[in-house]
Structure formats: C-alpha cells, structure tokens
Coordinates of C-alpha atoms in Angstrom, one line a residue:
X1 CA 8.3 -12.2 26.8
X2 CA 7.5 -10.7 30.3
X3 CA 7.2 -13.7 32.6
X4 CA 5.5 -11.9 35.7
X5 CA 2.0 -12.7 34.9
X6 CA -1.2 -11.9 37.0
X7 CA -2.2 -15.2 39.4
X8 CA -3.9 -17.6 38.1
X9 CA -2.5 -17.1 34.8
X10 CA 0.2 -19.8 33.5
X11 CA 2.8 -19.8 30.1
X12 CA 2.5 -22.5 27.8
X13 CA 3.7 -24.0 24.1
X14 CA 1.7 -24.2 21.5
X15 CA 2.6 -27.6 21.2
X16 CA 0.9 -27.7 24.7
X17 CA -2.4 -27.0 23.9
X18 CA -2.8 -28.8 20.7
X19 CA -5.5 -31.1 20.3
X20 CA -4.6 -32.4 16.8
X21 CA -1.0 -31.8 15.0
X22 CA -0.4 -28.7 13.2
X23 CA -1.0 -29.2 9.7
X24 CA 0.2 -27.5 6.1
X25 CA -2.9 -27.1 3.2
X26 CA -2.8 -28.8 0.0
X27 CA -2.3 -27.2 -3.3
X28 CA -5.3 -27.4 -5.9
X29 CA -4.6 -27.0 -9.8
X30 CA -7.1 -23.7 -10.8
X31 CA -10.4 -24.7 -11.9
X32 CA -13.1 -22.1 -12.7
X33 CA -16.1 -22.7 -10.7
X34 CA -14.2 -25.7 -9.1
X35 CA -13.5 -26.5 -4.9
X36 CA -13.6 -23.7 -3.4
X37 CA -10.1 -22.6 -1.6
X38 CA -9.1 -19.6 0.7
X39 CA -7.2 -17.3 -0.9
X40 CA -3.8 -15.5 1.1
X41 CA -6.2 -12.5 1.3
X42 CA -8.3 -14.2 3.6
X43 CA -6.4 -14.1 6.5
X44 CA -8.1 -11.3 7.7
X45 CA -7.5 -9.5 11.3
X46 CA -9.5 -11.7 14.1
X47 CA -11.4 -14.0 11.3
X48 CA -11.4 -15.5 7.7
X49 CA -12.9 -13.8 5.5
X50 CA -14.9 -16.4 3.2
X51 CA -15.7 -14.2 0.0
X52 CA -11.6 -14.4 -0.4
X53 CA -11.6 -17.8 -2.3
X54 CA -10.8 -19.0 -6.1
X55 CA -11.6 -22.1 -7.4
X56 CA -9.5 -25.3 -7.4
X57 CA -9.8 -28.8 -9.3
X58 CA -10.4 -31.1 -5.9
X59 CA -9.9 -34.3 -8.1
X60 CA -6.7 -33.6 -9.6
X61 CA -5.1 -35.5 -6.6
X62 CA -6.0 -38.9 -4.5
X63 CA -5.6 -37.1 -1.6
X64 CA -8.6 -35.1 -0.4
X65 CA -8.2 -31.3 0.1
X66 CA -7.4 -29.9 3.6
X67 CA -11.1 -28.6 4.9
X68 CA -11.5 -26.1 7.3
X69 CA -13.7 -26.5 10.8
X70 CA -15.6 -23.9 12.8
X71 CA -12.9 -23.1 15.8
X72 CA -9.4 -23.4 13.5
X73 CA -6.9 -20.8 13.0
X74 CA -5.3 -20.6 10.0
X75 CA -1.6 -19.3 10.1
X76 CA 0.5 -17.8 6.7
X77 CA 3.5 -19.7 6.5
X78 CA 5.1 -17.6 4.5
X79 CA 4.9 -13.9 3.0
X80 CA 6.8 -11.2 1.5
X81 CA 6.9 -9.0 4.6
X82 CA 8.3 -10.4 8.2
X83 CA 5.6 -8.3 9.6
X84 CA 2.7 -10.4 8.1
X85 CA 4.7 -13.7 7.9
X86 CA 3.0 -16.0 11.3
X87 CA -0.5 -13.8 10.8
X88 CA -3.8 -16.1 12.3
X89 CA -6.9 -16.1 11.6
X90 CA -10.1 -17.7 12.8
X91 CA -12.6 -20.0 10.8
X92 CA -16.0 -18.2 13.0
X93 CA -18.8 -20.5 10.4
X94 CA -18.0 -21.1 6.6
X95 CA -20.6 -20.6 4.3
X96 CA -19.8 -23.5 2.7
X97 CA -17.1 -26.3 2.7
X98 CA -13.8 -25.0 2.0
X99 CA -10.4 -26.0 1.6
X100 CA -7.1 -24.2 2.4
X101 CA -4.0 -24.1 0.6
X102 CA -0.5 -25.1 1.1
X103 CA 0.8 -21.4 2.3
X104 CA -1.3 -21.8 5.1
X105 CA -1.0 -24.1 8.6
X106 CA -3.9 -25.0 10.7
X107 CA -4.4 -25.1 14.1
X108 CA -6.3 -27.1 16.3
X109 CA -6.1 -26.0 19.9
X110 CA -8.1 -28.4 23.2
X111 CA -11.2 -25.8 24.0
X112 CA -10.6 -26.8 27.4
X113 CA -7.4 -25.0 27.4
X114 CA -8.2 -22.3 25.2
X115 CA -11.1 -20.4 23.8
X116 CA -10.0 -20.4 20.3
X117 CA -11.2 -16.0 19.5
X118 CA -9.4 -15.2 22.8
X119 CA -6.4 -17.6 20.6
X120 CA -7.3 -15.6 17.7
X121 CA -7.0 -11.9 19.2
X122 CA -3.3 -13.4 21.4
X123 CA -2.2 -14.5 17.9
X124 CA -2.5 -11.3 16.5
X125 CA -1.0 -8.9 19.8
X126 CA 2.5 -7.9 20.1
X127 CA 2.8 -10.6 22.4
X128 CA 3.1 -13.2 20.0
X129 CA 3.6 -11.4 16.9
X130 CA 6.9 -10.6 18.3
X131 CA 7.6 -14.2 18.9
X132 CA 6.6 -15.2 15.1
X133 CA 9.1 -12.3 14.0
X134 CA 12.1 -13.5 15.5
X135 CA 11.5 -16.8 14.4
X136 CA 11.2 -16.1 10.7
X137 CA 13.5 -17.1 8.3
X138 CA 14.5 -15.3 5.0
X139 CA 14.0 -18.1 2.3
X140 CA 15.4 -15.6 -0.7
X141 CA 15.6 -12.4 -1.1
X142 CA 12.2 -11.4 -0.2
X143 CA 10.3 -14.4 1.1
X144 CA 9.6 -15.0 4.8
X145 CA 8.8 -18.3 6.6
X146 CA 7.8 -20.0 9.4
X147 CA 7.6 -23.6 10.2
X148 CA 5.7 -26.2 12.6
X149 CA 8.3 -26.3 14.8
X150 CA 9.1 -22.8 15.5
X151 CA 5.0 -22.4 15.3
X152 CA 4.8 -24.8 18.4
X153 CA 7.3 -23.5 20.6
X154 CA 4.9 -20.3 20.8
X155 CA 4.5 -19.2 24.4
X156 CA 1.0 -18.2 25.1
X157 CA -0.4 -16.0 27.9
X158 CA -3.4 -18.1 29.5
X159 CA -5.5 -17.2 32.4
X160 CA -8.8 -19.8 33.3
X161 CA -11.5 -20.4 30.3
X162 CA -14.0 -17.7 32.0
X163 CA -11.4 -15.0 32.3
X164 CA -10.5 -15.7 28.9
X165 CA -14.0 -15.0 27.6
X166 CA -14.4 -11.8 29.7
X167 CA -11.3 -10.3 28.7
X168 CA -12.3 -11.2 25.0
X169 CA -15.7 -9.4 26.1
X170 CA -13.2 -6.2 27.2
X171 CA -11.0 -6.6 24.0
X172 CA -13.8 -6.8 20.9
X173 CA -15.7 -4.1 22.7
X174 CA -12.6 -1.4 22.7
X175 CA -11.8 -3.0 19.7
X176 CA -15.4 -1.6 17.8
X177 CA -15.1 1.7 19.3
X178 CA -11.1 2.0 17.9
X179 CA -12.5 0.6 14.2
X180 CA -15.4 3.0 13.8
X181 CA -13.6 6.1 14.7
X182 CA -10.4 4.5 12.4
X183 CA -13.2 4.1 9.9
X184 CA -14.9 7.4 9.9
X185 CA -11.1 8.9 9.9
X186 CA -9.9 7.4 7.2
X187 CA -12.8 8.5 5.0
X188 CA -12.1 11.6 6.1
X189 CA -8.5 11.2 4.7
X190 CA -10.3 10.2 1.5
X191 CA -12.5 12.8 1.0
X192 CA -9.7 15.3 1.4
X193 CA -7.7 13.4 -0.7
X194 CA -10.4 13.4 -3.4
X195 CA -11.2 16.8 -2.8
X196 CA -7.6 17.7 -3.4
X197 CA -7.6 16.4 -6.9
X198 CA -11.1 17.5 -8.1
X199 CA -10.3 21.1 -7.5
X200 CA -6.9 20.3 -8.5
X201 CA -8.0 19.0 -12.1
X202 CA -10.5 21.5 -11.8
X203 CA -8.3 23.8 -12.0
X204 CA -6.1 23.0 -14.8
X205 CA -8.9 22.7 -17.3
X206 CA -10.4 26.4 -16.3
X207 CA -13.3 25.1 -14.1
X208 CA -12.1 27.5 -12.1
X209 CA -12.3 30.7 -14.4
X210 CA -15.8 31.9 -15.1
X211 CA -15.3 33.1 -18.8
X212 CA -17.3 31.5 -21.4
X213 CA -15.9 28.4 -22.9
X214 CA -15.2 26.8 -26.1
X215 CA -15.2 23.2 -27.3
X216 CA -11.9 22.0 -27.5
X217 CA -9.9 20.4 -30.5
X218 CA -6.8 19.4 -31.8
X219 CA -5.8 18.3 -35.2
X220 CA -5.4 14.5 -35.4
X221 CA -2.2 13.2 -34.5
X222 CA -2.7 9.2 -34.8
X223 CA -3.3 9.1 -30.9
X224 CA -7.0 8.2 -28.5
X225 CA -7.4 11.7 -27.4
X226 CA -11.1 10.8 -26.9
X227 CA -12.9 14.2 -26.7
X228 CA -11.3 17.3 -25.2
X229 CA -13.0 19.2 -22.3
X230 CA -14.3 23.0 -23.5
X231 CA -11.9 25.5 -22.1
X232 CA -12.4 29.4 -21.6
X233 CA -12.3 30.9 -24.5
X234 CA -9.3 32.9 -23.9
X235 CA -7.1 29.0 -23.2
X236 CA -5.9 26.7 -26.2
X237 CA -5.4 23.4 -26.3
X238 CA -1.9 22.1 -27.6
X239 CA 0.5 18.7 -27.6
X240 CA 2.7 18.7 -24.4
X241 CA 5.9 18.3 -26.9
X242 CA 5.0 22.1 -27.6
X243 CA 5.5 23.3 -23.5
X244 CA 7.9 21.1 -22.6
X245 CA 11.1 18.9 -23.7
X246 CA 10.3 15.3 -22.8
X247 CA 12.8 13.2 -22.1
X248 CA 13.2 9.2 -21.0
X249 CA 15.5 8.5 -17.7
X250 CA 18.5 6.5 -17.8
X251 CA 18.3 3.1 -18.1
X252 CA 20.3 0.5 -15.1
X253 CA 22.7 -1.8 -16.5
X254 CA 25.1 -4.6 -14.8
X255 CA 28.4 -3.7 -15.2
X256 CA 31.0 -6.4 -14.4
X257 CA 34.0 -4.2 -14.4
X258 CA 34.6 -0.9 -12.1
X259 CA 35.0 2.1 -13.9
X260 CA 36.8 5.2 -11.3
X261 CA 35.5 7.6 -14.0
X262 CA 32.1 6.8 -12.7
X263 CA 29.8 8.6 -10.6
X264 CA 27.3 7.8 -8.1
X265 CA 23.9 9.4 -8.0
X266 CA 20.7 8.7 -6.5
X267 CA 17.7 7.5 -9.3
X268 CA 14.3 7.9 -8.7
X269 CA 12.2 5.1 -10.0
X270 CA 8.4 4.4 -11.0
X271 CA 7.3 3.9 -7.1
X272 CA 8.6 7.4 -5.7
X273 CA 6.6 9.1 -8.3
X274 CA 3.4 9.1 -6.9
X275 CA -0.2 11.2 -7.8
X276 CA 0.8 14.5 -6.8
X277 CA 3.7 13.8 -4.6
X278 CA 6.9 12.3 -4.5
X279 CA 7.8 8.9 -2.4
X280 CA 11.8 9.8 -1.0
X281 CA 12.5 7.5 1.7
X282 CA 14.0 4.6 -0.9
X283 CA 15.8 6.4 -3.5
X284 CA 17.8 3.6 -5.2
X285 CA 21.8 4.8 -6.1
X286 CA 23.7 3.9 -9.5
X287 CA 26.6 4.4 -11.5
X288 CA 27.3 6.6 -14.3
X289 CA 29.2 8.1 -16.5
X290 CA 29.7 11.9 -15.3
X291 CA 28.8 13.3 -18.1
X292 CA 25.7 11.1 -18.3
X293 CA 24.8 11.9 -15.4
X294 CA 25.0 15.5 -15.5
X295 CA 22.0 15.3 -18.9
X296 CA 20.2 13.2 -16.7
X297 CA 20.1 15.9 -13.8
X298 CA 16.9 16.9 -12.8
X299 CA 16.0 20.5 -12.2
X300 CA 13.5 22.5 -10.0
X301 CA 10.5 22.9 -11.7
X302 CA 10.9 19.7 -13.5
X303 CA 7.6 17.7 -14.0
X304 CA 8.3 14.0 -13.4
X305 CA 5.1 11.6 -14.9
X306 CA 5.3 7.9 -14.5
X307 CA 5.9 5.8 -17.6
X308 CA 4.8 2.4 -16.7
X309 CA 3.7 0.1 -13.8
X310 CA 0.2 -1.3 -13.1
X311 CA -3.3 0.7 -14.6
X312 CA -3.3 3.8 -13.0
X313 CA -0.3 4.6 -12.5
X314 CA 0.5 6.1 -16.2
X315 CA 1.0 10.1 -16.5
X316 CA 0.5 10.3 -12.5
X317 CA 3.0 12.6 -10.7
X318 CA 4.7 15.7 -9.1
X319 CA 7.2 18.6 -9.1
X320 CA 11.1 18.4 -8.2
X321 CA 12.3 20.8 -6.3
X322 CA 16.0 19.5 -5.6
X323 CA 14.6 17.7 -2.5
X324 CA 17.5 15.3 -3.2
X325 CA 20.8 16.7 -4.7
X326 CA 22.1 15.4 -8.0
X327 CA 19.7 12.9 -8.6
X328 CA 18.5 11.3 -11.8
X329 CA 15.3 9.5 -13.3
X330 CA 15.3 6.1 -14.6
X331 CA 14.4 5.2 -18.2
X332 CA 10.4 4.2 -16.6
X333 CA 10.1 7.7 -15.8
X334 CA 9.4 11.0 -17.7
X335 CA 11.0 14.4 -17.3
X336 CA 8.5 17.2 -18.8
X337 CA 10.9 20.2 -18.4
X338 CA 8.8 23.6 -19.4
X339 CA 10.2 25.6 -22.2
X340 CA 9.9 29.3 -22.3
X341 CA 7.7 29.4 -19.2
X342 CA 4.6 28.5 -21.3
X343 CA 3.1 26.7 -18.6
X344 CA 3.1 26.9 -14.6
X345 CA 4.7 23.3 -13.4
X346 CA 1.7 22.7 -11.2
X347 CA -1.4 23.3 -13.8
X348 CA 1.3 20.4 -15.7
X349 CA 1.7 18.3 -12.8
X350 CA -2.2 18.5 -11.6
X351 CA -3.5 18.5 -15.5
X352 CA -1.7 14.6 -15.7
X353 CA -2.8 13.6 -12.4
X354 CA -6.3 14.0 -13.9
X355 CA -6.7 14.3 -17.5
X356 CA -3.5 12.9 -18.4
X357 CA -3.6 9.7 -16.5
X358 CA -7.0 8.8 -18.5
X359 CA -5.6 10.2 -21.9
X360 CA -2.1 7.7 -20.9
X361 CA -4.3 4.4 -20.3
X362 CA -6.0 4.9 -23.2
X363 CA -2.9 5.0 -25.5
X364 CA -0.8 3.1 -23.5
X365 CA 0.9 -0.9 -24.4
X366 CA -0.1 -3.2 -22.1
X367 CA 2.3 -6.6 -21.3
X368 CA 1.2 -9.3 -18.9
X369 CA -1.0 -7.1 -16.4
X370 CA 1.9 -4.3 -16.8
X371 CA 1.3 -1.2 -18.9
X372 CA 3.8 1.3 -20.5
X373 CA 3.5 4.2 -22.9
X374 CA 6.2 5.6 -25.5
X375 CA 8.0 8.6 -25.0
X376 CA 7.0 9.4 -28.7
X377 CA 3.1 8.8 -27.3
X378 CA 3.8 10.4 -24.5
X379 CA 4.8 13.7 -26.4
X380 CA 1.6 13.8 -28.0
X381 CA -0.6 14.2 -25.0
X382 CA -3.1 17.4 -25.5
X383 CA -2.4 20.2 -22.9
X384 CA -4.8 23.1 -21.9
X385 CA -2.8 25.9 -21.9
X386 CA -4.1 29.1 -20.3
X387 CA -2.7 33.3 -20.2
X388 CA 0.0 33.5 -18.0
X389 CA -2.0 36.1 -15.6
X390 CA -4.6 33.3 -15.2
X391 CA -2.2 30.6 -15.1
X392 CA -0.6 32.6 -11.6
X393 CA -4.4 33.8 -10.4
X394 CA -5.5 29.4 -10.5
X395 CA -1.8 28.2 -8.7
X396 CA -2.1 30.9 -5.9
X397 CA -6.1 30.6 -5.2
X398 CA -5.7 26.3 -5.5
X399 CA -2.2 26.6 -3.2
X400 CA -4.4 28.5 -0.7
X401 CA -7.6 25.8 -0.8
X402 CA -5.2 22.8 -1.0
X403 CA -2.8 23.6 2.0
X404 CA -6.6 23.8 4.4
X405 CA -7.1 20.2 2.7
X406 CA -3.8 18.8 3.2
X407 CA -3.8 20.4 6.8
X408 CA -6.8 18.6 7.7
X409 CA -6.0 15.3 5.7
X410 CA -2.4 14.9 7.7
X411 CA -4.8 15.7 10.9
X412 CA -7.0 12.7 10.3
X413 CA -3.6 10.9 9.2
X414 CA -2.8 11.2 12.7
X415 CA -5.7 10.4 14.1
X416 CA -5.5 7.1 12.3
X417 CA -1.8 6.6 13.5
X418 CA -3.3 6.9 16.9
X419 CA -5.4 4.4 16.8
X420 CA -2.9 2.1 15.4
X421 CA -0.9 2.2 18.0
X422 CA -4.1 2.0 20.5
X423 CA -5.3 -1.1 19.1
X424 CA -1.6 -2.5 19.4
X425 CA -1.6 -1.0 23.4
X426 CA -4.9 -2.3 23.9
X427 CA -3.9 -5.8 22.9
X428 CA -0.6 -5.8 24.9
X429 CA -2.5 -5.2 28.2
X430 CA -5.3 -7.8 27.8
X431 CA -2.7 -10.8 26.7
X432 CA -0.3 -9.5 29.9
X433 CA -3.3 -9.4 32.2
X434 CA -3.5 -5.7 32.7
X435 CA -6.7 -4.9 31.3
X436 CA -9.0 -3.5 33.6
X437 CA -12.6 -5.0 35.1
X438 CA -13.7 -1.5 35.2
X439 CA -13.4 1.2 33.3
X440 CA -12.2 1.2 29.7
X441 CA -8.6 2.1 29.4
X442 CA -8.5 3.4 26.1
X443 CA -12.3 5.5 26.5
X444 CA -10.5 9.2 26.7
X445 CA -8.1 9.0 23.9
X446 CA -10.7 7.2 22.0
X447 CA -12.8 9.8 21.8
X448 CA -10.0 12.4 21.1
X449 CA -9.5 10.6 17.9

C-alpha cells in the first residue's frame, strides 16, 4: 500500500480500531419460518441486504445466535472466488432481529475512530481488497479463506471523523451517477440481447415470411411436444433425427496407465455451449484413442445443443466453425450434424435457442436440481423446416438485423466495462486522499457512458 498519505491522514490495523473483538456467526439447523439468518447473498456492495435470509432453528443450541447491530460490517470468510473472499458489508437498520451465520465475521469498529459507511466503502476499494487477496488462503481446491488474524492486520487509510464523512458525501454521490448510467446500460444490453432472440426465433418458425400459415402437427411419437406453432404453408414440420445425425460426445475417464497411442485434444463441455454462442476461453484437454478421436471431431457447420446442467440450459446453443482445431464434445453435449443440407445450421441453432430449449425441459429427467435429456429424446425433437430459397432469404435478412444488435449490445458492453473500472478509480482516489473538494473527477467520462 502507498504510504505517502495526504496530512492529517494516519495508517492503522484493524486490530487498532476495534472496539469489540472480531467475531465468527453461529450455524443454525434450517427451520421453515424459524430465526431469521443472513444468507451469503447478503453481503451486498456498501450494505446488507435484509430480504437475503432463510430460516434457522434458534433453540437447537444453548448458545444464543450471533445478532447483528446497526453500525457492524459483516465480512465472508470464505468463498469460492479470491476475488469475493474478505467482501464487507454494512448492517444500515435491520428490519427485524437477525442473526448471522458461521461463514461470516463481524466487525465492530470505535466510531470515534472511524465512521463505519466511510469503513464500509474502504473495505470494498482496491485499497483493501488488495490486502484481503493476498492474504487468502486456498483451503481445497476451490475454497478461499480468510481469518481473524490476517483480517486485523488490515491497514486502513484514515483521515479525521469530518473528512471522513465529506469524502463519503463525494464517494456515494459519484457513486449514484456511475450506477444509474451502469443501470440504464445494462438494460440496454438486455433489450438487445432479447431482441436478438425474438427475431431470432422468429425467424425459424416463419414469423418472418408473410405467406399464409398452417397449424402444425406431427404424428405422436411418445414425447411432450405440447402444441406446434402454425408455419407457412409452404414449411413442414419434422423430428430433428430426419435433418440431422445426432450424436452424444465422449465421455472422460481416469486412466491410471499411459497409453503413447493416445492423443490429446481439446473437449468442449456443457459451460462453453452457451445460447447462441460459444464460451472458448477454458477449453478443457483429454486423452484419446486416435481413432476415437477422429469420430468425435467436430465439423464446421456442426450444431452443438447442451444436454444437461441446470433448467434452461437444455437444447441451448451455437455453430462450430473450427474456431479451435481438432477438438471434441463431451458425452453432456449434442452434435446435430445436417444431412443432405436439409436445413441452414443457423434456423437449427436459433430454432433450439427458442423452441427447442422449451420442448427439452418439458421432456427432460431431472436429478437433484440437475436436468438431462436422452439422446434417444433428443432425436425426437419437432423441427420446422422451410424451402431452401426461403431458408437463405431468413439467414441473410436476420444476419443483417442481428450484426446492428450485437454492434450496439457490445457498445453498451463497453460502456458498462467503463464504469467498472470508474467505480474501482473513483474509490482508489477517495481512500488515498486524492479526491477532490471541487469538481467531480469522474463528471466527463460519466456522462460519455
């Protein structure tokens, strides 16, 4: 940490400025309706947020839960993610009496010393989030922690109480500005995004086409089709096992013994296949047989569909295009790979992003929150199926509307980046004492967002 503060400013522990001893949250068994207790979730940027709590059986234990006080800030002690692991928040005025669990540490700081929101805005700048970071430890192969000690050897920027409450004044009134336009960004991102798929979907069920239409229907084939959109009369519904071989990934085994004959080849898995993209940037590797490998191959054109994970996520997915050589699908993925040219990849890809994604939930298996669908089900999902004229007219006219869209979507993307980084700028200079009396620092390039 940059020692060469402003004068009048001083550097102290945590441990400095405590007026009671850190302390951990207890643990309450689940109880509908019971105690209520802060969920992780509630660790909100700045302050708790009080609607985040579940209910917990206060009189499974003879000790009392850990309450919370108007003025503490709570502190994750541990988390999946070293970025979030150390993250504060402050109790403003709970609606009600409420406990906090054993993931959490409290902090009591002297008011005299500190104002606790100017605490609650330093806890959450670079300047001490860069602290918390270095300290964590890995406990296992994903799990961060931090502990009292390494919480109270925290150095903390501190000018006198009034400056404190005038450069919290400064902070939460740049901070407003940042968060509307970050707000009204991001729903522009949305609305792209969501006009994307409409016209999209639109698109591959003839919305687009102005001939009259037809109901649709297919004969039964012991699956919830639910009922089919009309298309133009001119399109047909049929089973995707009819446009396309389907075909399950390989599936990832431990092998204790080295085989030379192997080869290695990157595998994508069910969180690179995303709605109407692909994730790249962690492609796993594995090991196969070369001639394994070689079936498993994907090819451009390919249409890769997720085949399990969390609701939503069924039938969702995207075109390859060799964007990574030689690479493979794992057995959680589907490979729809058009036969005979019956069907543009795209009205495939954007048909399952919409209709498809429905038509997998509602004939998919679910396990223990997790759902998955058969490649034998999958087979059987009902495909509208246009003339290939038409099929060329939809993917040019869409490809033309959708790159405007995704133009202006990775705009506001940017935008939102911006202020990211503005936020984290703005907080550096108020917590090293370089935020102006004046004017706001961060007024031009908050209004260029």
């Amino acid at each position: 940490m940059n020692r060469d503060l402003p004068t009048g400013w001083t550097l102290l522990k945590l441990a400095d400025v405590l007026r009671e001893p850190l302390a951990n949250g207890r643990s309450l068994p689940a109880r509908e309706g019971g105690f209520p207790v802060l969920r992780a979730t509630a660790l909100r940027p700045v302050t708790v947020d009080f609607t985040q709590t579940k209910g917990g059986d206060e009189t499974a234990h003879n000790n009392p839960p850990a309450l919370v006080e108007p003025g503490d800030l709570l502190v994750s002690r541990v988390s999946g993610s070293r970025s979030l692991v150390g993250e504060g928040a402050l109790v403003d005025a709970p609606p009600r009496t409420t406990a906090f669990p054993d993931t959490m540490i409290r902090v009591r700081v002297q008011p005299s010393l500190v104002a606790p929101r100017y605490l609650a805005h330093l806890w959450n700048s670079p300047v001490v989030r860069r602290q918390l970071e270095d300290r964590a430890r890995q406990g296992g192969a994903t799990i961060y922690r931090i502990n009292h000690r390494d919480l109270a050897q925290t150095l903390l920027p501190l000018p006198a109480l009034d400056e404190q409450v005038r450069i919290i004044s400064l902070v939460e009134d740049h901070l407003a500005r940042i968060d509307a336009t970050t707000t009204r960004t991001s729903g522009a991102v949305n609305q792209a995004d969501e006009l994307v798929q409409a016209m999209s979907a639109q698109a591959s069920l003839g919305g687009l086409s102005g001939a009259d239409r037809a109901p649709g229907s297919l004969p039964p084939a012991g699956t919830h089709d639910g009922t089919l959109p009309s298309l133009p009369a001119d399109w047909r519904w049929t089973r995707l096992e009819s446009v396309a071989e389907v075909t399950l990934g390989v599936t990832k085994t431990s092998r204790r013994r080295w085989d030379p004959t192997e080869v290695e080849v990157p595998c994508l898995r069910v969180a690179n296949v995303q709605r109407g993209r692909l994730a790249l940037d962690d492609i796993h590797i594995i090991r196969l047989p070369m001639q394994r490998a070689q079936a498993a191959r994907l090819r451009t054109g390919d249409v890769i569909l997720a085949g399990g994970g969390e609701g939503g996520q069924l039938g969702r997915g995207w075109i390859w295009e060799e964007q990574v050589p030689d690479c493979v699908h794992q057995n959680h993925v589907f490979r729809a790979r058009i036969t005979h040219q019956q069907l543009h990849p795209k009205l495939l890809a954007w048909h399952t992003n919409g209709f498809g994604r429905q038509w997998c939930e509602r004939n998919a298996t679910q396990v223990t929150g997790l759902a998955s669908i058969s490649l034998g089900r999958i087979r059987l999902m009902p495909v509208p199926v246009a003339p290939p004229e038409e099929q060329q007219r939809l993917v040019s006219l869409v490809d033309a509307h959708l790159t405007s869209l995704q133009a202006a979507s990775a705009a506001a993307q940017r935008a939102v980046d911006v202020a990211v980084r503005l936020r984290s700028n703005l907080l550096q200079q108020a917590f090293t004492g370089q935020l102006s009396h004046t004017a706001p620092p961060f007024g031009q390039q908050e209004s260029s967002l």
